[in-house]
PDB file of C-alpha atoms in Angstrom:
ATOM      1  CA  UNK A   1      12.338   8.957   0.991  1.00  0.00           C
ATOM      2  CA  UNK A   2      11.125   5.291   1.288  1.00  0.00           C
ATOM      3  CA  UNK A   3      10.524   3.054  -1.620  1.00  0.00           C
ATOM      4  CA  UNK A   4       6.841   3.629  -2.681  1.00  0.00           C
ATOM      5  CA  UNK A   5       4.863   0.089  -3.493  1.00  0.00           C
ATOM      6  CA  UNK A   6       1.660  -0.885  -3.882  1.00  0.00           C
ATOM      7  CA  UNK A   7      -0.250  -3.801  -4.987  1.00  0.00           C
ATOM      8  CA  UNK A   8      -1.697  -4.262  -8.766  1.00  0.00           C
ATOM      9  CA  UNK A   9      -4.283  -7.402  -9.048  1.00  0.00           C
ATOM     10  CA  UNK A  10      -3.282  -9.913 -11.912  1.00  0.00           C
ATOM     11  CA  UNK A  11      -6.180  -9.580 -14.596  1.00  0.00           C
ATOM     12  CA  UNK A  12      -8.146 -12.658 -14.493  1.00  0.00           C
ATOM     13  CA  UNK A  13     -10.339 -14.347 -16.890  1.00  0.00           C
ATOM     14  CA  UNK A  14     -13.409 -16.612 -15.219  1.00  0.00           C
ATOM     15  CA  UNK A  15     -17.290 -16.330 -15.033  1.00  0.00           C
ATOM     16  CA  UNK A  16     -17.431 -18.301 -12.383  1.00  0.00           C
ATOM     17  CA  UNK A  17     -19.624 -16.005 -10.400  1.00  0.00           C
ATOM     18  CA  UNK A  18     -18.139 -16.710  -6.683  1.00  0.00           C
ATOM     19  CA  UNK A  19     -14.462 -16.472  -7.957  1.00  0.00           C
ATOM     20  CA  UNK A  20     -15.459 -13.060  -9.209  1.00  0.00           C
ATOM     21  CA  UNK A  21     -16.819 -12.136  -5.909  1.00  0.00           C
ATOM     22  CA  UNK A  22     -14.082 -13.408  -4.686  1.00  0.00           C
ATOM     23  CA  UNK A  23     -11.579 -11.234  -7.075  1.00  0.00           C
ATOM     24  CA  UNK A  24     -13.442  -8.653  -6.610  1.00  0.00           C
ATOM     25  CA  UNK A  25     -13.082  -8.299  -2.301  1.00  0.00           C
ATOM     26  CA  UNK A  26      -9.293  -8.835  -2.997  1.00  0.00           C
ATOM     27  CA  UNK A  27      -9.728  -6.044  -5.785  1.00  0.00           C
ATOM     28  CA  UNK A  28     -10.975  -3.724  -2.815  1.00  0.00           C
ATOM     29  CA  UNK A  29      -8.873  -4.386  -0.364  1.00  0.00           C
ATOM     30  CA  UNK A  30      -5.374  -3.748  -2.396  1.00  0.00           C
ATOM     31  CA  UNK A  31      -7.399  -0.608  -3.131  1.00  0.00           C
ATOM     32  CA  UNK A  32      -7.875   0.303   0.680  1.00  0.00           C
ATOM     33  CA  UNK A  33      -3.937  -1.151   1.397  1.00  0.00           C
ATOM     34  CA  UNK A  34      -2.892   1.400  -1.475  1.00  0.00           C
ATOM     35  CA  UNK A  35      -4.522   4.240   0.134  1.00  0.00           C
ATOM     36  CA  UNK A  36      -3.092   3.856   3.215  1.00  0.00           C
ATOM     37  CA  UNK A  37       0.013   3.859   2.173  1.00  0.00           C
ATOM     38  CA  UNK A  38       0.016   6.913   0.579  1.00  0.00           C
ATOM     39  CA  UNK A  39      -1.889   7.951   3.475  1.00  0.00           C
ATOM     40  CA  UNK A  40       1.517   7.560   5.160  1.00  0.00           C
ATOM     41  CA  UNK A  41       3.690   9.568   2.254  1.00  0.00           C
ATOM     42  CA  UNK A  42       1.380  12.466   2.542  1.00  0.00           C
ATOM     43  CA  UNK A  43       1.858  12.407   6.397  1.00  0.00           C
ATOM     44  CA  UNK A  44       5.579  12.270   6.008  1.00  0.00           C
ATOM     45  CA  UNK A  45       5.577  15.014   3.185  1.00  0.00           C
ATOM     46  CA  UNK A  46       3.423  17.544   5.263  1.00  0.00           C
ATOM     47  CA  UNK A  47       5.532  16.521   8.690  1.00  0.00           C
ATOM     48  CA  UNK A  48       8.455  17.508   6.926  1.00  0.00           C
ATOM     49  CA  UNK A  49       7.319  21.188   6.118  1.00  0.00           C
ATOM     50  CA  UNK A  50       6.449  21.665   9.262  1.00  0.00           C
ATOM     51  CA  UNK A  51       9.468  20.332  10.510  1.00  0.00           C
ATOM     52  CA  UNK A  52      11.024  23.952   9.928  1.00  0.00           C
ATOM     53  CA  UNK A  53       8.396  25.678  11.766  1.00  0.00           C
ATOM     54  CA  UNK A  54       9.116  23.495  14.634  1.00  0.00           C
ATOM     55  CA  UNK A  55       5.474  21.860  14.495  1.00  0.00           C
ATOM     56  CA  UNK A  56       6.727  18.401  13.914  1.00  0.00           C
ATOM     57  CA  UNK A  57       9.456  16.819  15.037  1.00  0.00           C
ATOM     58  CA  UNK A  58      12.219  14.231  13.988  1.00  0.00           C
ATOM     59  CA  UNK A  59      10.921  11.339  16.072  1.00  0.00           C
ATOM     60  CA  UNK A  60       7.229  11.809  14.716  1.00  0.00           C
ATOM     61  CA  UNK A  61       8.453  11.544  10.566  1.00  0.00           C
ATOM     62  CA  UNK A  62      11.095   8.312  12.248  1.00  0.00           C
ATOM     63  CA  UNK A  63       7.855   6.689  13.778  1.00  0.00           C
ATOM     64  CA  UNK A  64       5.891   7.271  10.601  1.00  0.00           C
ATOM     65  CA  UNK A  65       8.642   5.945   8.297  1.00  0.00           C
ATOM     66  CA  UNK A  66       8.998   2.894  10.535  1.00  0.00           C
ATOM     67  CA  UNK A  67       4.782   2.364   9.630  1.00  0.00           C
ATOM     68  CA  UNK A  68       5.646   2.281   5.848  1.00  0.00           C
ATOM     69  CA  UNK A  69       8.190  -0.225   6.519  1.00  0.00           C
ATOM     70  CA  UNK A  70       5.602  -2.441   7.985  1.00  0.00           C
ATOM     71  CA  UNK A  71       3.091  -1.741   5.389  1.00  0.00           C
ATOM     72  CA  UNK A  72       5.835  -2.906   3.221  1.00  0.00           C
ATOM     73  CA  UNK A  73       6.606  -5.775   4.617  1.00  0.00           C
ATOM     74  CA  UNK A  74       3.285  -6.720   5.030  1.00  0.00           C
ATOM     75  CA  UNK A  75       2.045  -6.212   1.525  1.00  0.00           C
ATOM     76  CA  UNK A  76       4.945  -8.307   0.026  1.00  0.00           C
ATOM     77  CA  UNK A  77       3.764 -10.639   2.447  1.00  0.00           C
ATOM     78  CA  UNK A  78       0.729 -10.687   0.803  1.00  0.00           C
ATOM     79  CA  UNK A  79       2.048 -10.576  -2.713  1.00  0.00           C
ATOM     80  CA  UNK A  80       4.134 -13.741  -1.664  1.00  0.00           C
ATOM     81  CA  UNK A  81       1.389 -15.519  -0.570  1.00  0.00           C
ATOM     82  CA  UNK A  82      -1.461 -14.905  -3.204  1.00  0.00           C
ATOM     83  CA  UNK A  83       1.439 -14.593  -6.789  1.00  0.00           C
ATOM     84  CA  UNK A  84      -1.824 -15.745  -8.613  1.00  0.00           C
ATOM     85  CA  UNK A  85      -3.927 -12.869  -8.048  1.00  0.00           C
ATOM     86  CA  UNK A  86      -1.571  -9.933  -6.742  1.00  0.00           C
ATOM     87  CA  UNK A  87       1.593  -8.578  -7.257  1.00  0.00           C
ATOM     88  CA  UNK A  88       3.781  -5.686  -5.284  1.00  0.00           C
ATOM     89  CA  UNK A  89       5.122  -2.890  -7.523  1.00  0.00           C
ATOM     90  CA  UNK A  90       6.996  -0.093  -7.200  1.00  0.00           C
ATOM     91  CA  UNK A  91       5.941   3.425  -8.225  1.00  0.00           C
ATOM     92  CA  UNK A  92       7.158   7.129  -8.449  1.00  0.00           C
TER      93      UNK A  92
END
């Protein structure tokens, strides 16, 4: 099984009202990335039981496997381009 990541906002201190707006739309949309990417696990999980049963096949878990490896890729992007307010983990 692929690595599993997601990305964890850096706790910030400020009052500054628009940073916090700011912080706060990043805040979501790590939330959203997150989700989709164990949007994609849970696809991969349930195409492999019904793998057996012949109601999935090979290619279909390959094509979703090759999705997390862009999520991946594009949320260390991310990570590597905003260090000061998120960072990519890894996760069971």
């Amino acid at each position: 099984m692929k690595e599993k990541y997601r990305l964890r906002l850096i706790p910030m201190d400020t009052k500054n009202p628009e940073t916090l707006r700011i912080y706060s739309e990043v805040e979501k949309s790590c939330e959203r990335l997150n989700a989709y990417a164990m949007d994609f696990f849970e696809t991969v999980k349930i195409l492999k039981e019904n793998l057996a049963s012949g109601r999935s096949s090979e290619g279909e878990i390959d094509f979703v496997l090759g999705k997390i490896d862009e999520l991946n890729a594009a949320m260390n992007e991310i990570s590597h381009s905003m260090p000061e307010l998120v960072e990519l983990v890894k996760f069971n």
